mmCIF file of C-alpha atoms and ligand atoms in Angstrom:
data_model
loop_
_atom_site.group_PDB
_atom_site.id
_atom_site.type_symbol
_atom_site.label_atom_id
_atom_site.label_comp_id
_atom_site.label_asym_id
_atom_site.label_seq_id
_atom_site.Cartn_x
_atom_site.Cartn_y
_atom_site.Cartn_z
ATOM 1 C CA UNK A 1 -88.072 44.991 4.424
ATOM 2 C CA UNK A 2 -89.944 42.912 1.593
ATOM 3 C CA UNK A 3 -92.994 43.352 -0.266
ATOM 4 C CA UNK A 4 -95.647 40.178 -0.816
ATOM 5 C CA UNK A 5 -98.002 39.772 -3.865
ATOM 6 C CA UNK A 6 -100.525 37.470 -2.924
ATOM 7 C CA UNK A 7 -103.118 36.497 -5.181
ATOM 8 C CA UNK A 8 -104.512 33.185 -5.920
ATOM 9 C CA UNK A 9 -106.136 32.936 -8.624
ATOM 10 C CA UNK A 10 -104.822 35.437 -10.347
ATOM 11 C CA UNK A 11 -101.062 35.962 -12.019
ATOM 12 C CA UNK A 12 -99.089 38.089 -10.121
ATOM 13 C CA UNK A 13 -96.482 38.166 -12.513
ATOM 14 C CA UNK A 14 -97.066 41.419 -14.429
ATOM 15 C CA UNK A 15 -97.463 43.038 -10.983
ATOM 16 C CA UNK A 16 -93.908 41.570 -9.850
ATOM 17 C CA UNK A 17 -92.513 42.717 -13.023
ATOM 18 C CA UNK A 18 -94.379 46.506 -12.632
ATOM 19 C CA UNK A 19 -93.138 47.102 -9.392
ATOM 20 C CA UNK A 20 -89.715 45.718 -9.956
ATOM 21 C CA UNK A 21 -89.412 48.062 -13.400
ATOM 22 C CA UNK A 22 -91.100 51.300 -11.518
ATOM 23 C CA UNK A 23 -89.045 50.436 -8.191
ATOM 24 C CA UNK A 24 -86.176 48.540 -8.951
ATOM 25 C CA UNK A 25 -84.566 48.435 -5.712
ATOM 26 C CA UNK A 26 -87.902 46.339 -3.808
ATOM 27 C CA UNK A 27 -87.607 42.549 -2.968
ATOM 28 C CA UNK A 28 -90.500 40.847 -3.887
ATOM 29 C CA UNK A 29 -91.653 37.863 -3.121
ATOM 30 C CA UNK A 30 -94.949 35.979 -5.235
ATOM 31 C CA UNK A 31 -97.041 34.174 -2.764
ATOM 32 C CA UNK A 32 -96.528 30.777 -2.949
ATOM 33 C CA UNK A 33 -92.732 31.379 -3.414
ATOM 34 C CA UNK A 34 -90.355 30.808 -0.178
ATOM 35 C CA UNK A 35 -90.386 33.980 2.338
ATOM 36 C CA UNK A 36 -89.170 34.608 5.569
ATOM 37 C CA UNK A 37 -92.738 36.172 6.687
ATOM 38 C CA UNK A 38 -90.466 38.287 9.375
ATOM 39 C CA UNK A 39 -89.373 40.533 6.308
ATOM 40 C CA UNK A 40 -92.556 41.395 4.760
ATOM 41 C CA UNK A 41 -94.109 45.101 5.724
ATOM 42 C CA UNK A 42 -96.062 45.495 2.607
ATOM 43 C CA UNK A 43 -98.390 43.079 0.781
ATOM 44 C CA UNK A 44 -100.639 43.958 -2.009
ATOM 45 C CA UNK A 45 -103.466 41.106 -2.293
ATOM 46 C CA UNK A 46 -106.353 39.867 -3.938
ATOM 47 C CA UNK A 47 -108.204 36.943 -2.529
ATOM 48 C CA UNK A 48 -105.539 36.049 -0.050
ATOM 49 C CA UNK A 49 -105.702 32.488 1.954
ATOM 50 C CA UNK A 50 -107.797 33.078 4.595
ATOM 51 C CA UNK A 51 -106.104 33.919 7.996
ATOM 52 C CA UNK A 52 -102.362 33.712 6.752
ATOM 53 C CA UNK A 53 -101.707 37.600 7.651
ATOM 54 C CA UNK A 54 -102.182 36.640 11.415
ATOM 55 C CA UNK A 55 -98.749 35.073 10.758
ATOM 56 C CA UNK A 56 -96.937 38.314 9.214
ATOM 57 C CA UNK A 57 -95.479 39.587 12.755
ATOM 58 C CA UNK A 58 -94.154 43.430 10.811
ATOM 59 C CA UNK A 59 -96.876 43.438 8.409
ATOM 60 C CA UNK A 60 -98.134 47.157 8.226
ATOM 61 C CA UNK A 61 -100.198 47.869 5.091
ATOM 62 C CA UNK A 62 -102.333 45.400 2.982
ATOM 63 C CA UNK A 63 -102.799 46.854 -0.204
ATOM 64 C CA UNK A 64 -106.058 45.774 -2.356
ATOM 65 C CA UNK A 65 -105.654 44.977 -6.047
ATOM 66 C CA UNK A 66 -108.283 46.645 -7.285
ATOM 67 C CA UNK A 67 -111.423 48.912 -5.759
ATOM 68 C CA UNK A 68 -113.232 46.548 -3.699
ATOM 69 C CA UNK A 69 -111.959 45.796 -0.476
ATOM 70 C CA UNK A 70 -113.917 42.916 1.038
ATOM 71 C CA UNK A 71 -111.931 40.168 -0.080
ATOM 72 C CA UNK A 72 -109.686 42.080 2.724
ATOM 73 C CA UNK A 73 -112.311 43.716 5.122
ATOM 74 C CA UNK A 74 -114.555 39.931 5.195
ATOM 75 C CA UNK A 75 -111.052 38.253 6.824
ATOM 76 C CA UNK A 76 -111.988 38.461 10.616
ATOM 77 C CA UNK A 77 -107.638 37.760 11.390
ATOM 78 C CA UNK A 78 -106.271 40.253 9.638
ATOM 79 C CA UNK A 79 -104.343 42.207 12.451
ATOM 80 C CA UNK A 80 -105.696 45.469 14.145
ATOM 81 C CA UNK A 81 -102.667 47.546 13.540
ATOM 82 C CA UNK A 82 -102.286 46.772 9.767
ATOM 83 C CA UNK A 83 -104.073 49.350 8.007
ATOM 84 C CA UNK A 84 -105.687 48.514 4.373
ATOM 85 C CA UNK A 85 -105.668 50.956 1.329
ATOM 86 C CA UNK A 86 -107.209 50.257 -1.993
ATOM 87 C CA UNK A 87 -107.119 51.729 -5.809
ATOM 88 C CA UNK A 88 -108.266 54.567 -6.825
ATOM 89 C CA UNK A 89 -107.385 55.303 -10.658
ATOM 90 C CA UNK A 90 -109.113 57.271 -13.544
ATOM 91 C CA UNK A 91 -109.070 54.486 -15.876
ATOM 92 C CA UNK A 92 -110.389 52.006 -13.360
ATOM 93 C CA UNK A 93 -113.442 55.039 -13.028
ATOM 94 C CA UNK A 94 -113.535 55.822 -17.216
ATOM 95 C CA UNK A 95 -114.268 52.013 -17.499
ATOM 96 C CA UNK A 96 -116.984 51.873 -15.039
ATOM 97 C CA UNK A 97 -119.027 54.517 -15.769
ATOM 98 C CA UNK A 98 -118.463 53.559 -19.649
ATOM 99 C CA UNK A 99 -119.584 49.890 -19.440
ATOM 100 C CA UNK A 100 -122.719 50.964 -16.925
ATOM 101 C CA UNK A 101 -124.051 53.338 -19.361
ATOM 102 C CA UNK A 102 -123.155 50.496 -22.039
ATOM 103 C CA UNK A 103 -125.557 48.082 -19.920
ATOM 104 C CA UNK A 104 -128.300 51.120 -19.727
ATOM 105 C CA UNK A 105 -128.056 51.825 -23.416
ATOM 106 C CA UNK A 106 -128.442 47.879 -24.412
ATOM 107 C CA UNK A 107 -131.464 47.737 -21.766
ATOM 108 C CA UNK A 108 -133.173 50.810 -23.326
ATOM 109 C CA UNK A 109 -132.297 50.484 -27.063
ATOM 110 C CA UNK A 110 -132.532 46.557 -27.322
ATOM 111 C CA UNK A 111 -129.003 46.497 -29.160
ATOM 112 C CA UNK A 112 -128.349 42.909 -29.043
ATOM 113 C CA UNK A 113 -132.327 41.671 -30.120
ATOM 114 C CA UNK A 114 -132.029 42.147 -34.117
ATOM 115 C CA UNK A 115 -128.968 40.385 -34.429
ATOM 116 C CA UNK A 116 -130.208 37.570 -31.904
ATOM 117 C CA UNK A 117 -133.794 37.444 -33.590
ATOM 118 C CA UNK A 118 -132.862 37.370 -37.297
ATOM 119 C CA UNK A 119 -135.075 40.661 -37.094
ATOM 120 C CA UNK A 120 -135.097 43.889 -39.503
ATOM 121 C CA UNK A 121 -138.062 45.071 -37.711
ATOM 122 C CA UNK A 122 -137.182 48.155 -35.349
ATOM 123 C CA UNK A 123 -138.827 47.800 -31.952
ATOM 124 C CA UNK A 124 -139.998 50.195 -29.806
ATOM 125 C CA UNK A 125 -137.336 51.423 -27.175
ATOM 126 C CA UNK A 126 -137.348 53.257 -23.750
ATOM 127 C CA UNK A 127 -136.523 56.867 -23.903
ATOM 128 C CA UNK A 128 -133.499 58.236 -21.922
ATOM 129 C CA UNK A 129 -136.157 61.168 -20.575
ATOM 130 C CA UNK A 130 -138.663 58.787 -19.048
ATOM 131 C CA UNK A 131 -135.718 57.160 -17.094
ATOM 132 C CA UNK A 132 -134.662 57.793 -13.197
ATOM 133 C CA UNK A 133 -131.626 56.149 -12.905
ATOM 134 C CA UNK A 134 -131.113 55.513 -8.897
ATOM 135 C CA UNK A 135 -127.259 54.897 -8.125
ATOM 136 C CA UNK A 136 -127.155 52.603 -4.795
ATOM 137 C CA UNK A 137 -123.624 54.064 -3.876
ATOM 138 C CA UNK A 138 -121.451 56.811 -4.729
ATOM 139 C CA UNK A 139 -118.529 56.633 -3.604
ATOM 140 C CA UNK A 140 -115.508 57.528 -6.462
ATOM 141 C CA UNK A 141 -116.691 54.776 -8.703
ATOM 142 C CA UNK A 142 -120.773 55.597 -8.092
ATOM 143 C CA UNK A 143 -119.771 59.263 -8.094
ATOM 144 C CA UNK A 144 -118.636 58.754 -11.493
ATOM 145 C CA UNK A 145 -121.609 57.056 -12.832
ATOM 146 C CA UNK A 146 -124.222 59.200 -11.445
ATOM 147 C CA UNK A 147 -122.141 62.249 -13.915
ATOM 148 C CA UNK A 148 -121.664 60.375 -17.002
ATOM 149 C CA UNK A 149 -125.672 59.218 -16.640
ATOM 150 C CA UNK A 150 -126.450 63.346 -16.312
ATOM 151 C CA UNK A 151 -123.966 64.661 -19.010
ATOM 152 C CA UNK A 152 -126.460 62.154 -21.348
ATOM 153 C CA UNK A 153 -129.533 63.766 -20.478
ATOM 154 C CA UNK A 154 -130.729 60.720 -17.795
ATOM 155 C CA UNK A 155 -132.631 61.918 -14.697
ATOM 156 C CA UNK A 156 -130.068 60.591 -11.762
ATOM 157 C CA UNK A 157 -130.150 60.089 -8.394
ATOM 158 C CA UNK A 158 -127.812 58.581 -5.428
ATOM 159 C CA UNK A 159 -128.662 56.680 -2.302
ATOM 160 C CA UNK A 160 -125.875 56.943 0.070
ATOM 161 C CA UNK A 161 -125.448 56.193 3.852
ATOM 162 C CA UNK A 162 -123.871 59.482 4.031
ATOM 163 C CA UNK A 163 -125.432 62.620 3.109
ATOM 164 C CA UNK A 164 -124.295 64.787 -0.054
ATOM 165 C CA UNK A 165 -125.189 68.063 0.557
ATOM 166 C CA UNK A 166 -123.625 69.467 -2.024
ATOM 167 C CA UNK A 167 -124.079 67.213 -4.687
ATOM 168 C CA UNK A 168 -125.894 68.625 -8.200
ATOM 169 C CA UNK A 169 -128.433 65.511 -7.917
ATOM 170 C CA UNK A 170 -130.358 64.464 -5.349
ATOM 171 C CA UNK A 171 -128.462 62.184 -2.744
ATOM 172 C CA UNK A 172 -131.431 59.916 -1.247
ATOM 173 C CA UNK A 173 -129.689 59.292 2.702
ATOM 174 C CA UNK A 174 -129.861 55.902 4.372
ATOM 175 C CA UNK A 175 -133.473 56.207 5.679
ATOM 176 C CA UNK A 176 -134.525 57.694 2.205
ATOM 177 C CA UNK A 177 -134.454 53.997 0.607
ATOM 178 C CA UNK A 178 -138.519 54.105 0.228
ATOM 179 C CA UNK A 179 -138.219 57.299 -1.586
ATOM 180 C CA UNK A 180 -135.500 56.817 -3.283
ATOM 181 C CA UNK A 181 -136.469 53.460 -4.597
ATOM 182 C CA UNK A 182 -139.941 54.343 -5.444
ATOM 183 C CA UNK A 183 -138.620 56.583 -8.415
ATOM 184 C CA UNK A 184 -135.840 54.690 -9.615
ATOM 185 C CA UNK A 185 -136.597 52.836 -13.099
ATOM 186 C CA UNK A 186 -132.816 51.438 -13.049
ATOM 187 C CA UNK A 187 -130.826 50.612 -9.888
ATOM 188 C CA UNK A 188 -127.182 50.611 -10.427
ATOM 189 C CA UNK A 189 -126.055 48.550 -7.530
ATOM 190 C CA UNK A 190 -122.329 50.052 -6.534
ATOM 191 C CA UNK A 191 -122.072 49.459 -2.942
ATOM 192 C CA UNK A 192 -119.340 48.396 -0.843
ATOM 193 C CA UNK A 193 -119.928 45.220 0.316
ATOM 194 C CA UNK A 194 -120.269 45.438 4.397
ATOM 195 C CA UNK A 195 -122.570 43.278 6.243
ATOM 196 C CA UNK A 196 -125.085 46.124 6.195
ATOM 197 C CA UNK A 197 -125.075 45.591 2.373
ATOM 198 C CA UNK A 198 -124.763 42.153 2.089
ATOM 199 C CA UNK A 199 -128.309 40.397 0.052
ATOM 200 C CA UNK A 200 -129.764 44.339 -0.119
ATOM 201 C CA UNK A 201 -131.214 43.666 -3.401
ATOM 202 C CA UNK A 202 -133.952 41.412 -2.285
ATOM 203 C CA UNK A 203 -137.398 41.247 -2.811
ATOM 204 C CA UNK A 204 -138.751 43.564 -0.295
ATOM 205 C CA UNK A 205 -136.563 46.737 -2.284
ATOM 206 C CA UNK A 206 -137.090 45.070 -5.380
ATOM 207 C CA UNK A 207 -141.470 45.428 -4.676
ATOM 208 C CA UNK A 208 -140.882 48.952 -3.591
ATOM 209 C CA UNK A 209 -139.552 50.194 -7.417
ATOM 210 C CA UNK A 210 -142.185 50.606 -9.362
ATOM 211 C CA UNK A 211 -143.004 48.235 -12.185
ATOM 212 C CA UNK A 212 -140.835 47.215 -14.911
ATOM 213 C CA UNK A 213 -137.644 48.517 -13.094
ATOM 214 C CA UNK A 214 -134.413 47.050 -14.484
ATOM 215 C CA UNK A 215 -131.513 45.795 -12.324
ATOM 216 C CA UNK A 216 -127.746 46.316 -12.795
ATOM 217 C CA UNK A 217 -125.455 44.812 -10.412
ATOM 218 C CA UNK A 218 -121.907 45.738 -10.912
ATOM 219 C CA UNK A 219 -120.809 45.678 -7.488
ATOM 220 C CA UNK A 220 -120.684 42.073 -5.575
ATOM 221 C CA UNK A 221 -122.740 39.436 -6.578
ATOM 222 C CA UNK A 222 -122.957 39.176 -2.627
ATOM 223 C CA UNK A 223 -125.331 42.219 -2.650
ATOM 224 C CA UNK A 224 -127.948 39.907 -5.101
ATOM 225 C CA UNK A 225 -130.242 37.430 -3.650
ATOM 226 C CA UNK A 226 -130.505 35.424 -6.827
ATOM 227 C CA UNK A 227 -133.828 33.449 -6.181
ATOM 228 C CA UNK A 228 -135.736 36.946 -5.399
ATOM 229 C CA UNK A 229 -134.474 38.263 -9.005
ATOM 230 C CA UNK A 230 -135.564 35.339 -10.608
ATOM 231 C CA UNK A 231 -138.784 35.599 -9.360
ATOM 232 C CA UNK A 232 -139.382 39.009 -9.373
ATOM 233 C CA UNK A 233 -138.356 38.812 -12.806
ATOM 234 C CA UNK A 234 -140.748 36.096 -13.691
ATOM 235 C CA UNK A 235 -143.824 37.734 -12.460
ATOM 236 C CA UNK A 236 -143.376 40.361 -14.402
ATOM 237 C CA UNK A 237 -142.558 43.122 -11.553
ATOM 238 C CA UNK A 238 -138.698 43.595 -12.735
ATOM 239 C CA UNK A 239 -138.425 43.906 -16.795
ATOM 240 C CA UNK A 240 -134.892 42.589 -16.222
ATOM 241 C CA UNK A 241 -131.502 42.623 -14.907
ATOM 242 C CA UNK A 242 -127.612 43.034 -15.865
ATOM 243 C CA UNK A 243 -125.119 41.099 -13.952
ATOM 244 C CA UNK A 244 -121.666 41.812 -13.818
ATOM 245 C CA UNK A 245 -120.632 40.081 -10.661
ATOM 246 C CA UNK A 246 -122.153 36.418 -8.585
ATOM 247 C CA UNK A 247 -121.723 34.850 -5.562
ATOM 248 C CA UNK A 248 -120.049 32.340 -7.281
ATOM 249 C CA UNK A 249 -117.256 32.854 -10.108
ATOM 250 C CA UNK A 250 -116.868 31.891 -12.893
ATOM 251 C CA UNK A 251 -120.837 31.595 -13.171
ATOM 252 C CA UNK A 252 -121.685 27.629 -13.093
ATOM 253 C CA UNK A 253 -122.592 26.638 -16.970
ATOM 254 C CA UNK A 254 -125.837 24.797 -15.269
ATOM 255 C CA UNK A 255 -127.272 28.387 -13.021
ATOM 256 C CA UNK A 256 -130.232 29.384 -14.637
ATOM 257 C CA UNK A 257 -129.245 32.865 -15.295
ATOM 258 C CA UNK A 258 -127.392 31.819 -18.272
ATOM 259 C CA UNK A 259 -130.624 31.118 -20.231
ATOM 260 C CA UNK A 260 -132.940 33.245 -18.700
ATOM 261 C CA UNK A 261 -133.954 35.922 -21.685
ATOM 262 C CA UNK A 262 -133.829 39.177 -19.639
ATOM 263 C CA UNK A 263 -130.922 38.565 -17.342
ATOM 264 C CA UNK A 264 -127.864 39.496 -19.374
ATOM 265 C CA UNK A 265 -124.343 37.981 -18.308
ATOM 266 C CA UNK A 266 -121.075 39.540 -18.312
ATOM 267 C CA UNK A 267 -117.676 38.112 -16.853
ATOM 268 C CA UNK A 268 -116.822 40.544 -14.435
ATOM 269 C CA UNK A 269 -115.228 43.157 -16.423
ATOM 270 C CA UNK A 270 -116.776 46.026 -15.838
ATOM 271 C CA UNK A 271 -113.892 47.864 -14.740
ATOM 272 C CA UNK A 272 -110.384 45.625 -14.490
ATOM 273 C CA UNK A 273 -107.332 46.947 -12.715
ATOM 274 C CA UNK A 274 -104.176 47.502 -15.094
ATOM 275 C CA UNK A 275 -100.922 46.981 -13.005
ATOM 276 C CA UNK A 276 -98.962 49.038 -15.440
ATOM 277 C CA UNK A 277 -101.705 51.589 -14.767
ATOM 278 C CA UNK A 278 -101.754 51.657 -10.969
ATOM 279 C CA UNK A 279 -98.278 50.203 -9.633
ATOM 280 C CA UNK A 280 -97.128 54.333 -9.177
ATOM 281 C CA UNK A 281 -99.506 54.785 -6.468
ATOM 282 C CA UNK A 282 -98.616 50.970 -4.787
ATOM 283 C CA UNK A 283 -95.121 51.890 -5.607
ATOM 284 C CA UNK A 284 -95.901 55.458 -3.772
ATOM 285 C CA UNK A 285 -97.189 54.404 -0.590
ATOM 286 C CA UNK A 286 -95.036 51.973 -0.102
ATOM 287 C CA UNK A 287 -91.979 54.521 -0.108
ATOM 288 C CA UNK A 288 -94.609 56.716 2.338
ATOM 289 C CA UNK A 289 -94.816 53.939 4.748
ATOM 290 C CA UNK A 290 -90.663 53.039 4.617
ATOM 291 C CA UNK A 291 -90.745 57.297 5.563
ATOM 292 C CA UNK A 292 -93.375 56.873 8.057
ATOM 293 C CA UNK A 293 -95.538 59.025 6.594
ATOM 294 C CA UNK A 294 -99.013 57.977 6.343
ATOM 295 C CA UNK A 295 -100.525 55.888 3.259
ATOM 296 C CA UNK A 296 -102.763 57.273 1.047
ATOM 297 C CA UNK A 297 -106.481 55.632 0.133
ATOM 298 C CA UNK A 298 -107.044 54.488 3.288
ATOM 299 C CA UNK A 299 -109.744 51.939 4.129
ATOM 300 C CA UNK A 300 -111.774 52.992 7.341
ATOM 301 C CA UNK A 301 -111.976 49.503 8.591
ATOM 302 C CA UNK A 302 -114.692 50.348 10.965
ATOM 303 C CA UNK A 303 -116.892 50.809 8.018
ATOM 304 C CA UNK A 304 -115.247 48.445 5.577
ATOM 305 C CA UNK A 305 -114.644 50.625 2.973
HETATM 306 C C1 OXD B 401 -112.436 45.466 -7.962
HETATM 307 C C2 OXD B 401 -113.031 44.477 -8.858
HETATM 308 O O1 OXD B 401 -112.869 45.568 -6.818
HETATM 309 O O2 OXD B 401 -112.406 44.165 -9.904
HETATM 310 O O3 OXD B 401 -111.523 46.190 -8.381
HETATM 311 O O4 OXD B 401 -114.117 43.964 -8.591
#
């Protein structure tokens, strides 16, 4: 029984090395590395070749790399019994909700202009209390946000496909979207990213917030229909946006984000998985699924997240 780290693109040695200091007695094996594929039951991925699982005859858990699971959920081959878990860690949360209120706090306070501008002048800024903050998913890592936002003193509210009943702020449902984007001065885009949520931040919901709304997209850049930002921005109807994530990455040097004054750029690092951090819980349900017990963090794939 072997374990597989697949992830091109990114290094999987510190995860080989985690998992072989926290569980000494696994065999790993580091995708592209010689395997017979009849051994492996567990294989924690990130961007895996498209369609290789199909050929993993005792594979029975896929185990994301980080939060998102679509770089899983989007391969159509990936077998019906295998069943897909992803992270879920406090410092993977701590980060998120830190570095969206970071992006809120630039947008509102215009932290980067005086240094950029050569300016002493202090300009006027947008006060947290005229602010509703509208959190487009809130799940663990949306969940999160939408309480760090309120401990500040922001006005926050969720739009979910599920309802919240017994959430402290208002939880906008899926055929709320009018209402809920009608009062929403930010959107904080943290969806999963399902074909229901592919391109939703287009220009039809981007007309129904009301003018001057800002955009921050730290979910997929999948979810962002780039030429409707652009131009919403341009005619004046969005004040702006923060991008974490794109459709493609790295962001090409020649897209015209890069030198568009209100979109601001950041590299994707809005909340990055440690493998020191989160190898206990991969470590954990692998030793649940040698026992036969169930896995915990389940993905419901009939949902994709
Ligand atoms: C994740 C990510 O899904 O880094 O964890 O985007």
């Amino acid at each position: 029984m072997s374990v597989l780290v697949i992830s091109p693109g990114r290094d999987p040695e510190a995860w080989v090395q985690e998992l072989k200091n926290q569980h000494p007695g696994m065999q790993i094996f580091a995708y592209p590395e010689e395997h017979n594929k009849e051994d492996i039951e567990y294989a924690i991925a990130w961007k895996h070749p498209r369609g290789i699982f199909k050929n993993y005859p005792n594979l029975k858990v896929i185990a994301s790399m980080g939060a998102g699971v679509d770089h899983i959920t989007s391969d159509p081959e990936i077998p019906k019994n295998v069943t897909i878990t992803r992270i879920i860690d406090d410092q993977l949360t701590l980060d998120m909700s830190a570095f969206v209120l970071a992006l809120v706090m630039n947008h509102l306070r215009n932290l980067s202009f005086h240094h950029n501008h050569k300016s002493w002048e202090p300009t006027n800024y947008l006060k947290i209390e005229d602010q509703n903050i509208g959190v487009m998913g809130v799940g663990v890592l949306g969940s999160a946000v939408v309480k760090t936002l309120t401990n500040v003193g922001f006005k926050v509210s969720g739009w979910a496909t599920q309802p919240k009943p017994q959430s402290d702020v208002t939880i906008f449902g899926k055929d709320q979207l009018d209402e809920f984007l009608g009062q929403t001065t930010i959107v904080v885009c943290l969806l999963p990213l399902t074909q229901q949520t592919e391109n939703i931040l287009n220009k039809e919901l981007f007309k129904k917030l009301p003018k001057g709304a800002y955009i921050i997209n730290v979910a997929r850049g999948q979810h962002l229909v780039e030429h409707d930002l652009l131009e919403m921005v341009d005619t004046g109807h969005l004040s702006g946006a923060s991008l974490d994530v794109f459709r493609k990455e790295p962001l090409p040097e020649e897209h015209p984000f890069w030198q568009h004054p209100k979109i601001s750029i950041t590299p994707h690092i809005a909340s990055v998985t440690d493998p020191k951090k989160v190898v206990p819980q991969l470590v954990e349900n692998y030793i649940r699924m040698t026992e036969g017990k169930p896995v915990k963090n389940i993905v419901k794939r009939e949902k994709g997240y």
